[in-house]
CSV table of C-alpha atoms and ligand atoms in Angstrom, one decimal:
chain,number,residue,atom,x,y,z
A,286,MET,CA,83.4,-45.2,-52.1
A,287,PRO,CA,81.2,-42.1,-52.2
A,288,GLU,CA,79.2,-41.3,-49.1
A,289,PRO,CA,75.7,-42.8,-49.3
A,290,LYS,CA,72.9,-40.3,-49.9
A,291,GLN,CA,71.2,-39.2,-46.7
A,292,LEU,CA,67.4,-38.9,-46.1
A,293,PHE,CA,65.8,-35.7,-45.0
A,294,VAL,CA,62.7,-36.3,-42.8
A,295,ASN,CA,59.9,-34.0,-42.0
A,296,LEU,CA,56.9,-35.0,-39.8
A,297,PHE,CA,53.8,-34.1,-41.8
A,298,GLU,CA,51.3,-32.3,-39.6
A,299,MET,CA,48.3,-30.0,-39.7
A,300,ALA,CA,46.7,-28.2,-36.7
A,301,CYS,CA,43.5,-30.2,-37.0
A,302,VAL,CA,42.0,-33.6,-36.1
A,303,SER,CA,41.9,-35.2,-39.6
A,304,HIS,CA,44.6,-34.1,-42.0
A,305,ILE,CA,45.2,-37.0,-44.4
A,306,THR,CA,44.4,-40.2,-42.6
A,307,HIS,CA,40.7,-39.8,-42.1
A,308,GLY,CA,38.9,-41.7,-39.4
A,309,LEU,CA,42.0,-42.7,-37.5
A,310,TRP,CA,41.7,-39.9,-34.9
A,311,ARG,CA,39.3,-42.3,-33.1
A,312,LEU,CA,41.9,-45.0,-32.5
A,313,PRO,CA,42.8,-45.6,-28.8
A,314,GLY,CA,45.6,-43.4,-27.6
A,315,ASN,CA,45.5,-41.2,-30.6
A,316,ASN,CA,46.2,-37.6,-29.5
A,317,ARG,CA,44.9,-35.8,-32.5
A,318,GLU,CA,42.0,-34.1,-30.7
A,319,ARG,CA,44.5,-32.3,-28.5
A,320,PHE,CA,45.6,-30.2,-31.5
A,321,ALA,CA,44.4,-26.9,-29.9
A,322,ASP,CA,46.4,-27.6,-26.7
A,323,LEU,CA,49.8,-25.9,-26.8
A,324,ASP,CA,51.3,-28.8,-24.8
A,325,TYR,CA,50.5,-31.1,-27.8
A,326,TRP,CA,52.8,-29.1,-30.0
A,327,LEU,CA,55.6,-28.9,-27.4
A,328,GLU,CA,55.5,-32.6,-26.8
A,329,LEU,CA,55.5,-33.3,-30.6
A,330,ALA,CA,58.4,-30.9,-31.2
A,331,ARG,CA,60.5,-32.4,-28.5
A,332,LEU,CA,59.8,-35.9,-29.7
A,333,ALA,CA,60.6,-35.0,-33.3
A,334,GLU,CA,63.9,-33.2,-32.4
A,335,HIS,CA,65.1,-36.0,-30.1
A,336,GLY,CA,64.0,-38.6,-32.5
A,337,GLY,CA,66.2,-37.3,-35.4
A,338,PHE,CA,63.5,-35.6,-37.5
A,339,ASP,CA,64.7,-32.6,-39.6
A,340,GLY,CA,61.5,-30.7,-39.4
A,341,ILE,CA,57.8,-30.5,-38.8
A,342,PHE,CA,55.9,-29.6,-41.9
A,343,LEU,CA,52.5,-27.9,-41.3
A,344,ALA,CA,49.8,-28.1,-44.0
A,345,ASP,CA,47.0,-25.5,-44.2
A,346,VAL,CA,43.8,-24.6,-45.9
A,347,ILE,CA,41.7,-21.5,-45.5
A,348,GLY,CA,38.3,-22.8,-46.2
A,349,HIS,CA,36.0,-25.8,-45.8
A,350,TYR,CA,35.7,-28.8,-48.0
A,351,ASP,CA,32.1,-28.3,-49.1
A,352,VAL,CA,31.9,-29.7,-52.6
A,353,PHE,CA,31.1,-33.4,-51.6
A,354,ARG,CA,27.4,-33.6,-50.8
A,355,GLY,CA,27.1,-29.9,-51.5
A,356,GLY,CA,28.0,-28.6,-48.1
A,357,PRO,CA,30.5,-28.7,-45.2
A,358,GLU,CA,28.6,-31.2,-43.1
A,359,THR,CA,30.6,-34.3,-43.9
A,360,ALA,CA,33.9,-32.5,-43.4
A,361,LEU,CA,32.7,-31.1,-40.1
A,362,ARG,CA,31.5,-34.5,-38.9
A,363,GLU,CA,34.9,-36.0,-39.8
A,364,GLY,CA,37.0,-33.3,-38.4
A,365,LEU,CA,38.4,-33.1,-41.9
A,366,GLN,CA,40.9,-30.1,-41.8
A,367,SER,CA,38.3,-28.2,-39.7
A,368,PRO,CA,38.5,-26.9,-37.1
A,369,ASN,CA,42.0,-25.8,-38.2
A,370,LEU,CA,44.4,-23.4,-36.4
A,371,ASP,CA,46.8,-21.0,-38.0
A,372,PRO,CA,50.1,-22.9,-38.5
A,373,LEU,CA,52.4,-19.8,-38.3
A,374,LEU,CA,51.3,-19.1,-34.8
A,375,LEU,CA,52.4,-22.5,-33.5
A,376,VAL,CA,56.0,-22.1,-34.6
A,377,PRO,CA,57.5,-19.9,-31.9
A,378,ALA,CA,56.3,-22.2,-29.2
A,379,MET,CA,57.9,-25.2,-30.8
A,380,ALA,CA,61.1,-23.2,-31.6
A,381,ALA,CA,61.4,-22.3,-27.9
A,382,VAL,CA,61.7,-26.0,-26.8
A,383,THR,CA,64.0,-27.1,-29.7
A,384,ASP,CA,67.4,-26.1,-31.0
A,385,ARG,CA,67.7,-27.6,-34.5
A,386,LEU,CA,64.2,-28.7,-35.7
A,387,GLY,CA,63.1,-27.0,-38.9
A,388,PHE,CA,59.5,-25.8,-39.5
A,389,GLY,CA,57.7,-25.7,-42.8
A,390,VAL,CA,54.5,-23.7,-42.9
A,391,THR,CA,51.9,-23.5,-45.6
A,392,PHE,CA,50.6,-20.1,-46.8
A,393,SER,CA,48.6,-19.2,-49.9
A,394,THR,CA,49.6,-16.5,-52.4
A,395,THR,CA,46.1,-16.0,-53.6
A,396,TYR,CA,44.2,-14.1,-51.0
A,397,GLU,CA,46.2,-12.1,-48.5
A,398,PRO,CA,48.4,-9.3,-49.6
A,399,PRO,CA,52.2,-9.9,-49.5
A,400,PHE,CA,53.4,-7.1,-47.2
A,401,ALA,CA,52.0,-8.5,-43.9
A,402,PHE,CA,53.1,-12.0,-44.8
A,403,ALA,CA,56.6,-10.9,-45.6
A,404,ARG,CA,56.7,-9.4,-42.1
A,405,ARG,CA,55.3,-12.5,-40.4
A,406,MET,CA,57.9,-14.8,-42.1
A,407,SER,CA,60.8,-12.5,-41.3
A,408,THR,CA,59.6,-12.5,-37.7
A,409,LEU,CA,59.5,-16.3,-37.7
A,410,ASP,CA,63.0,-16.6,-39.3
A,411,HIS,CA,64.4,-14.3,-36.6
A,412,LEU,CA,62.6,-16.1,-33.7
A,413,THR,CA,63.7,-19.6,-35.0
A,414,LYS,CA,67.2,-18.5,-35.9
A,415,GLY,CA,66.7,-19.4,-39.5
A,416,ARG,CA,64.8,-22.6,-39.2
A,417,ILE,CA,61.7,-21.6,-41.2
A,418,GLY,CA,60.5,-22.8,-44.6
A,419,TRP,CA,57.4,-21.8,-46.6
A,420,ASN,CA,55.2,-24.2,-48.5
A,421,ILE,CA,53.9,-22.0,-51.4
A,422,VAL,CA,50.4,-22.9,-52.3
A,423,THR,CA,47.9,-21.1,-54.5
A,424,SER,CA,44.9,-22.8,-52.8
A,425,TYR,CA,42.3,-25.1,-54.3
A,426,LEU,CA,39.1,-24.8,-52.2
A,427,PRO,CA,36.2,-22.9,-53.8
A,428,ASN,CA,35.1,-22.0,-50.2
A,429,ALA,CA,38.5,-20.3,-49.6
A,430,ALA,CA,37.8,-18.0,-52.5
A,431,ARG,CA,34.4,-17.1,-51.0
A,432,ASN,CA,36.0,-16.3,-47.7
A,433,PHE,CA,38.2,-13.7,-49.3
A,434,GLY,CA,35.7,-11.7,-51.3
A,435,LEU,CA,35.5,-13.7,-54.5
A,436,ASP,CA,32.5,-15.6,-56.0
A,437,GLY,CA,34.7,-18.6,-56.8
A,438,GLU,CA,38.2,-19.8,-57.5
A,439,LEU,CA,40.4,-17.9,-60.0
A,440,PRO,CA,41.5,-20.1,-62.9
A,441,HIS,CA,44.4,-22.4,-62.1
A,442,ASP,CA,47.0,-20.8,-64.3
A,443,ASP,CA,46.0,-17.3,-63.3
A,444,ARG,CA,46.7,-18.3,-59.7
A,445,TYR,CA,50.3,-19.2,-60.6
A,446,ARG,CA,50.7,-15.9,-62.6
A,447,LEU,CA,49.6,-13.9,-59.6
A,448,ALA,CA,51.8,-16.0,-57.4
A,449,ASP,CA,54.7,-15.0,-59.5
A,450,GLU,CA,54.1,-11.4,-58.8
A,451,TYR,CA,53.5,-12.1,-55.1
A,452,LEU,CA,56.9,-13.8,-54.9
A,453,ASP,CA,58.6,-10.8,-56.6
A,454,VAL,CA,57.2,-8.5,-54.0
A,455,LEU,CA,58.4,-10.8,-51.3
A,456,TYR,CA,61.9,-11.0,-52.7
A,457,LYS,CA,62.1,-7.2,-53.0
A,458,LEU,CA,61.2,-6.9,-49.3
A,459,TRP,CA,63.2,-9.9,-48.0
A,460,GLU,CA,66.3,-9.5,-50.3
A,461,GLY,CA,66.4,-5.9,-51.6
A,462,SER,CA,64.9,-3.6,-49.0
A,463,TRP,CA,67.6,-3.7,-46.3
A,464,ASP,CA,71.3,-4.2,-46.6
A,465,ASP,CA,73.0,-6.7,-44.2
A,466,ASP,CA,74.8,-4.0,-42.3
A,467,ALA,CA,71.8,-1.6,-42.0
A,468,VAL,CA,71.4,-2.1,-38.3
A,469,VAL,CA,74.3,-0.5,-36.6
A,470,ALA,CA,72.9,-0.2,-33.0
A,471,ASP,CA,75.4,2.6,-32.3
A,472,ARG,CA,74.5,3.8,-28.7
A,473,GLU,CA,77.0,6.7,-28.8
A,474,ALA,CA,75.8,8.2,-32.0
A,475,GLY,CA,72.2,7.5,-31.2
A,476,VAL,CA,71.7,5.6,-34.4
A,477,PHE,CA,70.0,2.3,-34.5
A,478,THR,CA,69.5,1.8,-38.2
A,479,ASP,CA,71.6,3.5,-40.9
A,480,PRO,CA,68.9,5.0,-43.2
A,481,THR,CA,71.2,5.0,-46.3
A,482,LYS,CA,71.1,1.2,-46.2
A,483,VAL,CA,67.3,0.8,-46.2
A,484,ARG,CA,65.1,1.6,-49.2
A,485,TYR,CA,61.6,1.7,-50.6
A,486,ILE,CA,60.8,-1.1,-53.0
A,487,ASP,CA,58.0,0.9,-54.9
A,488,HIS,CA,56.5,-2.2,-56.4
A,489,VAL,CA,53.7,-1.6,-58.9
A,490,GLY,CA,52.3,-4.6,-60.6
A,491,GLU,CA,49.2,-6.3,-62.0
A,492,ARG,CA,47.7,-6.9,-58.6
A,493,HIS,CA,49.9,-5.4,-55.9
A,494,ARG,CA,51.2,-1.9,-55.0
A,495,VAL,CA,53.7,-2.1,-52.2
A,496,ALA,CA,56.0,0.9,-51.2
A,497,GLY,CA,58.1,-0.7,-48.5
A,498,PRO,CA,60.6,-0.5,-46.9
A,499,HIS,CA,60.3,-3.9,-45.4
A,500,LEU,CA,59.3,-3.6,-41.7
A,501,VAL,CA,61.8,-6.2,-40.5
A,502,HIS,CA,65.6,-6.1,-40.7
A,503,PRO,CA,67.4,-9.0,-42.4
A,504,SER,CA,66.9,-12.4,-40.7
A,505,PRO,CA,69.3,-15.3,-40.9
A,506,GLN,CA,67.9,-16.7,-44.1
A,507,ARG,CA,66.2,-13.6,-45.4
A,508,THR,CA,64.0,-15.6,-47.7
A,509,PRO,CA,62.6,-18.7,-46.0
A,510,VAL,CA,63.3,-22.1,-47.7
A,511,LEU,CA,60.8,-22.3,-50.5
A,512,PHE,CA,58.8,-25.5,-50.8
A,513,GLN,CA,56.1,-26.3,-53.3
A,514,ALA,CA,53.9,-29.2,-54.4
A,515,THR,CA,53.0,-29.4,-58.0
A,516,GLY,CA,52.5,-31.6,-61.1
A,517,SER,CA,50.8,-29.2,-63.6
A,518,PRO,CA,52.7,-27.4,-66.4
A,519,ALA,CA,52.1,-24.0,-64.9
A,520,GLY,CA,53.1,-25.2,-61.5
A,521,ILE,CA,56.3,-26.9,-62.8
A,522,GLU,CA,57.4,-23.7,-64.6
A,523,PHE,CA,56.8,-21.8,-61.3
A,524,ALA,CA,58.7,-24.3,-59.3
A,525,GLY,CA,61.6,-24.1,-61.8
A,526,LYS,CA,61.9,-20.4,-61.1
A,527,HIS,CA,61.1,-20.3,-57.4
A,528,ALA,CA,61.1,-23.6,-55.5
A,529,GLU,CA,64.0,-25.1,-53.6
A,530,VAL,CA,62.2,-28.2,-52.5
A,531,VAL,CA,59.4,-29.8,-54.4
A,532,PHE,CA,56.9,-32.4,-53.4
A,533,THR,CA,56.4,-34.6,-56.3
A,534,GLY,CA,55.0,-38.1,-57.0
A,535,GLY,CA,54.3,-40.6,-59.8
A,536,ARG,CA,52.8,-44.0,-59.9
A,537,THR,CA,56.1,-45.7,-60.9
A,538,SER,CA,59.8,-44.9,-60.5
A,539,ALA,CA,59.9,-44.0,-64.2
A,540,ASP,CA,57.0,-41.5,-63.7
A,541,PHE,CA,58.7,-40.0,-60.7
A,542,ARG,CA,62.0,-39.6,-62.5
A,543,ARG,CA,60.1,-38.0,-65.5
A,544,ASN,CA,58.4,-35.5,-63.1
A,545,ALA,CA,61.7,-34.7,-61.4
A,546,ASP,CA,63.4,-34.3,-64.7
A,547,GLY,CA,60.7,-31.9,-65.9
A,548,MET,CA,61.3,-29.8,-62.8
A,549,ARG,CA,65.1,-29.9,-63.4
A,550,ASP,CA,64.6,-28.7,-67.0
A,551,ALA,CA,62.4,-25.9,-65.7
A,552,ALA,CA,65.1,-24.9,-63.2
A,553,GLN,CA,67.7,-24.8,-66.0
A,554,ARG,CA,65.4,-22.6,-68.1
A,555,HIS,CA,65.5,-20.2,-65.2
A,556,GLY,CA,69.2,-20.1,-65.0
A,557,ARG,CA,69.6,-22.4,-62.1
A,558,GLY,CA,71.5,-25.6,-61.8
A,559,ARG,CA,69.8,-29.0,-62.4
A,560,ASP,CA,70.6,-29.8,-58.8
A,561,ALA,CA,69.0,-26.6,-57.5
A,562,VAL,CA,65.8,-28.4,-56.5
A,563,LYS,CA,65.5,-31.2,-54.0
A,564,PHE,CA,62.6,-33.7,-54.1
A,565,VAL,CA,60.5,-34.8,-51.3
A,566,ALA,CA,57.5,-37.2,-51.3
A,567,MET,CA,54.7,-37.8,-48.9
A,568,ALA,CA,55.4,-41.2,-47.5
A,569,GLY,CA,53.7,-43.8,-45.3
A,570,VAL,CA,56.1,-45.8,-43.1
A,571,ILE,CA,54.4,-48.4,-40.9
A,572,VAL,CA,57.0,-50.1,-38.9
A,573,GLY,CA,56.9,-52.9,-36.2
A,574,ARG,CA,59.4,-54.9,-34.4
A,575,THR,CA,58.4,-57.8,-36.6
A,576,GLN,CA,56.7,-58.0,-40.0
A,577,GLU,CA,53.6,-59.4,-38.3
A,578,GLU,CA,53.4,-56.4,-35.9
A,579,ALA,CA,53.6,-54.0,-38.8
A,580,GLY,CA,51.0,-55.9,-40.7
A,581,ASP,CA,48.6,-55.8,-37.8
A,582,LYS,CA,49.0,-52.0,-37.6
A,583,TRP,CA,48.4,-51.6,-41.3
A,584,ARG,CA,45.2,-53.7,-41.1
A,585,LEU,CA,44.0,-51.7,-38.1
A,586,TYR,CA,44.5,-48.4,-40.1
A,587,ARG,CA,42.8,-49.8,-43.1
A,588,GLN,CA,39.8,-51.1,-41.2
A,589,ASN,CA,39.3,-47.7,-39.4
A,590,ALA,CA,39.8,-45.5,-42.4
A,591,SER,CA,36.7,-43.3,-43.1
A,592,LEU,CA,35.5,-43.4,-46.7
A,593,ASP,CA,33.3,-40.4,-46.1
A,594,GLY,CA,36.4,-38.4,-44.9
A,595,ILE,CA,38.4,-39.5,-48.0
A,596,LEU,CA,35.6,-38.6,-50.4
A,597,ALA,CA,35.0,-35.2,-48.8
A,598,HIS,CA,38.7,-34.5,-48.9
A,599,SER,CA,38.8,-35.5,-52.6
A,600,GLY,CA,36.0,-33.0,-53.4
A,601,LEU,CA,34.1,-35.6,-55.4
A,602,PRO,CA,31.2,-33.6,-56.8
A,603,VAL,CA,28.8,-36.6,-56.9
A,604,ASP,CA,27.9,-38.8,-54.0
A,605,LEU,CA,28.6,-42.4,-55.3
A,606,THR,CA,27.9,-43.8,-51.8
A,607,ALA,CA,24.2,-43.2,-52.4
A,608,PHE,CA,24.2,-46.0,-55.0
A,609,PRO,CA,24.6,-49.8,-54.7
A,610,ARG,CA,28.2,-51.0,-54.9
A,611,ASP,CA,27.5,-53.4,-57.8
A,612,MET,CA,26.0,-50.7,-60.0
A,613,THR,CA,28.2,-49.4,-62.8
A,614,VAL,CA,29.5,-45.8,-62.4
A,615,SER,CA,27.8,-44.8,-65.6
A,616,GLU,CA,24.4,-46.0,-64.4
A,617,ALA,CA,24.9,-44.2,-61.0
A,618,LEU,CA,25.7,-41.0,-62.8
A,619,ARG,CA,22.7,-41.4,-65.1
A,620,ARG,CA,20.4,-41.8,-62.0
A,621,ALA,CA,22.0,-38.9,-60.3
A,622,ASP,CA,21.5,-36.9,-63.5
A,623,PHE,CA,25.2,-35.9,-63.3
A,624,PRO,CA,27.1,-35.3,-66.5
A,625,ALA,CA,30.0,-37.7,-66.9
A,626,GLU,CA,32.2,-35.0,-68.5
A,627,ARG,CA,32.4,-33.3,-65.1
A,628,VAL,CA,34.1,-36.4,-63.6
A,629,PRO,CA,36.5,-37.5,-66.3
A,630,PHE,CA,38.7,-39.3,-63.7
A,631,LEU,CA,35.9,-41.8,-62.8
A,632,PRO,CA,36.0,-45.2,-64.5
A,633,LEU,CA,32.5,-45.3,-66.1
A,634,ALA,CA,32.5,-49.1,-66.9
A,635,LYS,CA,33.6,-50.1,-63.4
A,636,THR,CA,31.2,-50.7,-60.5
A,637,VAL,CA,30.6,-48.0,-57.9
A,638,GLY,CA,32.3,-50.3,-55.3
A,639,GLU,CA,35.5,-50.6,-57.5
A,640,ALA,CA,35.5,-46.8,-58.1
A,641,LEU,CA,35.1,-46.0,-54.3
A,642,ASP,CA,37.9,-48.6,-53.4
A,643,SER,CA,40.2,-47.0,-55.9
A,644,ILE,CA,39.6,-43.5,-54.5
A,645,ALA,CA,40.0,-44.8,-51.0
A,646,ASN,CA,43.4,-46.4,-51.8
A,647,SER,CA,44.8,-43.9,-54.2
A,648,ARG,CA,47.0,-42.3,-51.6
A,649,ASP,CA,48.6,-45.6,-50.7
A,650,ASP,CA,50.1,-46.6,-54.0
A,651,ARG,CA,53.5,-45.0,-53.8
A,652,PHE,CA,56.1,-44.4,-51.2
A,653,LEU,CA,54.4,-46.7,-48.7
A,654,VAL,CA,56.3,-49.4,-46.8
A,655,VAL,CA,54.9,-51.8,-44.1
A,656,GLY,CA,57.4,-54.0,-42.3
A,657,ASP,CA,60.2,-54.5,-39.7
A,658,PRO,CA,63.0,-52.0,-39.5
A,659,LYS,CA,65.2,-53.8,-42.0
A,660,THR,CA,62.4,-54.1,-44.6
A,661,VAL,CA,61.6,-50.4,-44.1
A,662,ALA,CA,65.2,-49.2,-44.4
A,663,ASP,CA,65.8,-51.4,-47.5
A,664,GLU,CA,62.8,-49.7,-49.2
A,665,ILE,CA,63.8,-46.2,-48.1
A,666,GLU,CA,67.3,-46.8,-49.6
A,667,ARG,CA,65.5,-47.8,-52.8
A,668,TRP,CA,63.6,-44.5,-52.8
A,669,LEU,CA,66.9,-42.6,-52.3
A,670,ASP,CA,69.0,-44.5,-54.8
A,671,ASP,CA,66.6,-45.7,-57.5
A,672,ASP,CA,63.9,-43.1,-57.4
A,673,GLY,CA,66.2,-40.1,-56.7
A,674,LEU,CA,64.2,-38.9,-53.7
A,675,ASP,CA,66.0,-36.6,-51.2
A,676,GLY,CA,63.5,-36.7,-48.4
A,677,ILE,CA,60.0,-37.6,-47.1
A,678,ASN,CA,57.1,-36.0,-45.3
A,679,LEU,CA,56.1,-38.7,-43.0
A,680,ARG,CA,52.3,-39.2,-43.0
A,681,GLN,CA,50.9,-39.8,-39.5
A,682,TYR,CA,48.4,-42.6,-38.9
A,683,HIS,CA,48.5,-42.4,-35.2
A,684,THR,CA,49.8,-39.5,-33.1
A,685,PHE,CA,52.3,-39.8,-31.5
A,686,ASP,CA,52.9,-43.5,-32.3
A,687,THR,CA,53.8,-42.9,-36.0
A,688,ALA,CA,56.6,-40.4,-35.1
A,689,ARG,CA,57.7,-42.5,-32.1
A,690,ASP,CA,57.9,-45.7,-34.1
A,691,PHE,CA,60.0,-44.0,-36.8
A,692,ALA,CA,62.3,-42.4,-34.2
A,693,GLU,CA,62.8,-45.7,-32.2
A,694,LEU,CA,62.9,-48.3,-35.0
A,695,VAL,CA,63.8,-46.6,-38.3
A,696,VAL,CA,66.2,-43.8,-37.5
A,697,PRO,CA,68.7,-46.1,-35.7
A,698,GLU,CA,68.7,-48.5,-38.7
A,699,LEU,CA,69.1,-45.6,-41.2
A,700,ARG,CA,71.9,-44.2,-39.1
A,701,ARG,CA,73.7,-47.5,-39.0
A,702,ARG,CA,73.6,-47.5,-42.8
A,703,GLY,CA,74.9,-43.9,-43.0
A,704,ARG,CA,71.5,-42.7,-44.4
A,705,MET,CA,70.8,-40.2,-41.6
A,706,PRO,CA,73.3,-38.1,-39.7
A,707,ALA,CA,74.3,-39.5,-36.3
A,708,GLU,CA,73.2,-36.4,-34.3
A,709,GLY,CA,70.9,-34.5,-36.5
A,710,ARG,CA,71.9,-31.7,-38.8
A,711,HIS,CA,72.6,-28.2,-37.5
A,712,GLY,CA,72.6,-24.7,-39.0
A,713,THR,CA,69.7,-22.9,-40.7
A,714,LEU,CA,67.1,-25.0,-42.5
A,715,ARG,CA,68.6,-24.0,-45.9
A,716,GLU,CA,72.1,-25.0,-44.8
A,717,ARG,CA,70.9,-28.3,-43.5
A,718,LEU,CA,69.3,-29.0,-46.9
A,719,PHE,CA,72.0,-27.6,-49.2
A,720,GLY,CA,75.2,-27.5,-47.1
A,721,GLU,CA,77.2,-25.2,-44.8
A,722,GLY,CA,77.5,-21.6,-45.8
A,723,ARG,CA,74.2,-21.7,-47.8
A,724,ALA,CA,72.0,-19.9,-45.4
A,725,ARG,CA,70.8,-17.5,-48.1
A,726,LEU,CA,69.2,-18.0,-51.6
A,727,PRO,CA,72.0,-18.8,-54.1
A,728,GLU,CA,73.1,-16.1,-56.5
A,729,SER,CA,71.5,-18.0,-59.5
A,730,HIS,CA,68.0,-17.8,-57.9
A,731,HIS,CA,65.6,-15.2,-59.2
A,732,GLY,CA,65.1,-13.7,-55.8
A,733,ALA,CA,68.8,-12.8,-55.5
A,734,ARG,CA,68.5,-10.2,-58.3
A,735,TYR,CA,67.2,-7.6,-55.9
A,736,ARG,CA,70.1,-7.7,-53.5
A,737,GLY,CA,71.6,-4.4,-52.6
A,738,GLY,CA,68.5,-2.7,-54.0
A,739,ALA,CA,69.2,-3.7,-57.6
A,740,ASN,CA,66.3,-4.1,-60.1
A,741,LEU,CA,63.7,-2.8,-57.7
A,742,ARG,CA,61.9,-0.6,-60.2
A,743,SER,CA,58.8,-2.4,-61.6
A,744,ASP,CA,58.3,-2.5,-65.4
A,745,VAL,CA,55.2,-0.4,-64.9
A,746,ALA,CA,57.2,2.2,-62.9
A,747,ALA,CA,55.2,4.5,-60.7
A,748,PRO,CA,57.2,5.2,-57.6
A,749,SER,CA,55.2,5.7,-54.4
A,750,ALA,CA,54.9,9.1,-52.9
A,751,ALA,CA,54.5,7.6,-49.5
A,752,ALA,CA,56.7,9.2,-46.8
A,753,GLY,CA,57.0,9.2,-43.0
B,1076,LIG,C1,52.6,-33.3,-50.0
B,1076,LIG,C2,51.6,-32.2,-50.4
B,1076,LIG,C3,51.2,-31.3,-49.5
B,1076,LIG,C4,50.3,-30.3,-49.8
B,1076,LIG,N1,49.9,-29.4,-48.9
B,1076,LIG,C5,49.0,-28.5,-49.2
B,1076,LIG,C6,48.5,-27.6,-48.2
B,1076,LIG,O1,48.9,-27.7,-47.0
B,1076,LIG,N2,47.6,-26.6,-48.6
B,1076,LIG,C7,47.1,-26.5,-49.9
B,1076,LIG,O2,46.3,-25.6,-50.1
B,1076,LIG,N3,47.6,-27.4,-50.8
B,1076,LIG,C8,48.5,-28.3,-50.5
B,1076,LIG,N4,48.9,-29.2,-51.5
B,1076,LIG,C9,48.3,-29.1,-52.8
B,1076,LIG,C10,49.3,-28.3,-53.7
B,1076,LIG,O3,49.5,-27.0,-53.2
B,1076,LIG,C11,48.7,-28.2,-55.1
B,1076,LIG,O4,47.5,-27.6,-55.1
B,1076,LIG,C12,48.7,-29.5,-55.8
B,1076,LIG,O5,49.9,-30.2,-55.6
B,1076,LIG,C13,48.3,-29.4,-57.3
B,1076,LIG,O6,49.2,-28.5,-57.9
B,1076,LIG,P1,49.2,-28.3,-59.4
B,1076,LIG,O7,47.8,-27.9,-59.8
B,1076,LIG,O8,50.2,-27.2,-59.8
B,1076,LIG,O9,49.6,-29.6,-60.0
B,1076,LIG,C14,49.8,-30.2,-51.1
B,1076,LIG,C15,50.2,-31.2,-52.1
B,1076,LIG,C16,51.1,-32.2,-51.7
B,1076,LIG,C17,51.5,-33.2,-52.8
């Protein structure tokens, strides 16, 4: 009998009060308002590591949600992803109190230049001994664009085109600029780094000019594990070339499989194997010792969810809450003098109440299970075997209860079924995902083409004259 497929589990986090379960920070015992206290992160990291989690995955945005009601007021009242701390800076503290927990951090390719980011990630890869991953995002908030000198967002597909160049610069720095044996630390000869094994990258492209050399010597993984969330054609093509782990969804198993297959096809087009990409979904797991206990928790979370928070997060450009629930959406739009073409996703013939309920519940459709440990484990096995999922990002409803419940009630059951390793996985983050000896990007990955200094010259060659 083949070994059963094992689940990879990240705890989904963000250094703010209200990440994705809006309104719930007010629940008794919820620790979310401690997010700016370092002890919060140390406690969480220890809990996650001892509880069998593979990683903590930190989301991030670099602006305010100010589309709903035309300003940031609702988001500010709700604590919706604001205030929000820099996720990269939390990692060393958590790494210091753990040995094997992985860390996924989100960073956008659209606004900050790549050289400084390459250095920060190499630093984190060293400090964590190869436990770092990067969630590549291109950013979606109009306010983020205005924070970085633009009037508004760049067009969606342009962001991916620029991200492609951004990644090229990073690979040149991470993979091509230094050889593995460049640091010799020869005290007698008085040579720390052998200069013949370090090189400029001299990248000149559409948006970036970067001379190099990289400022940090090779770290355990060199390139961090590359995560990405996407569903758009441009995003899927990008993921096929770059991503190693993709967040994907779909309303039905068939949808999910189609999305995953699209991603596998894209990977193949870029010379990688169909199994080069792993699939992770954001999942809700509400577990109790009994079905009844789990059901009570679920009702509590539903009753305390904040519709305002959900709507502000969704960026709905028209405030439907200003109209009676039994009015049709088309009538509400008419009264708001708002063109229906700008909200093609709204059901015009339905009532305002039905439309709001459907937005409020849209995150709950898929990869959600409420029940006792057996029910939960049965469902997770279905996700692994029928849907083809490799892992989950566990959505938190209550901090630290969601993580503690999963650790105490679900992990032992999954371990009994051979669906999680008995002691937690070891090695670098990439090895834990793809197997021993796989600390670095595989040879078939685009980033590997710069190894040893190969292919460094840009198509638009104009070597930098920088020296000293
Ligand atoms: C599980 C998950 C986590 C995400 N985390 C972030 C995040 O932290 N920051 C961010 O700007 N976007 C985040 N996104 C949004 C994605 O980066 C992306 O904008 C979205 O999936 C749409 O991509 P597409 O336009 O290529 O389909 C996340 C999406 C998903 C599904």
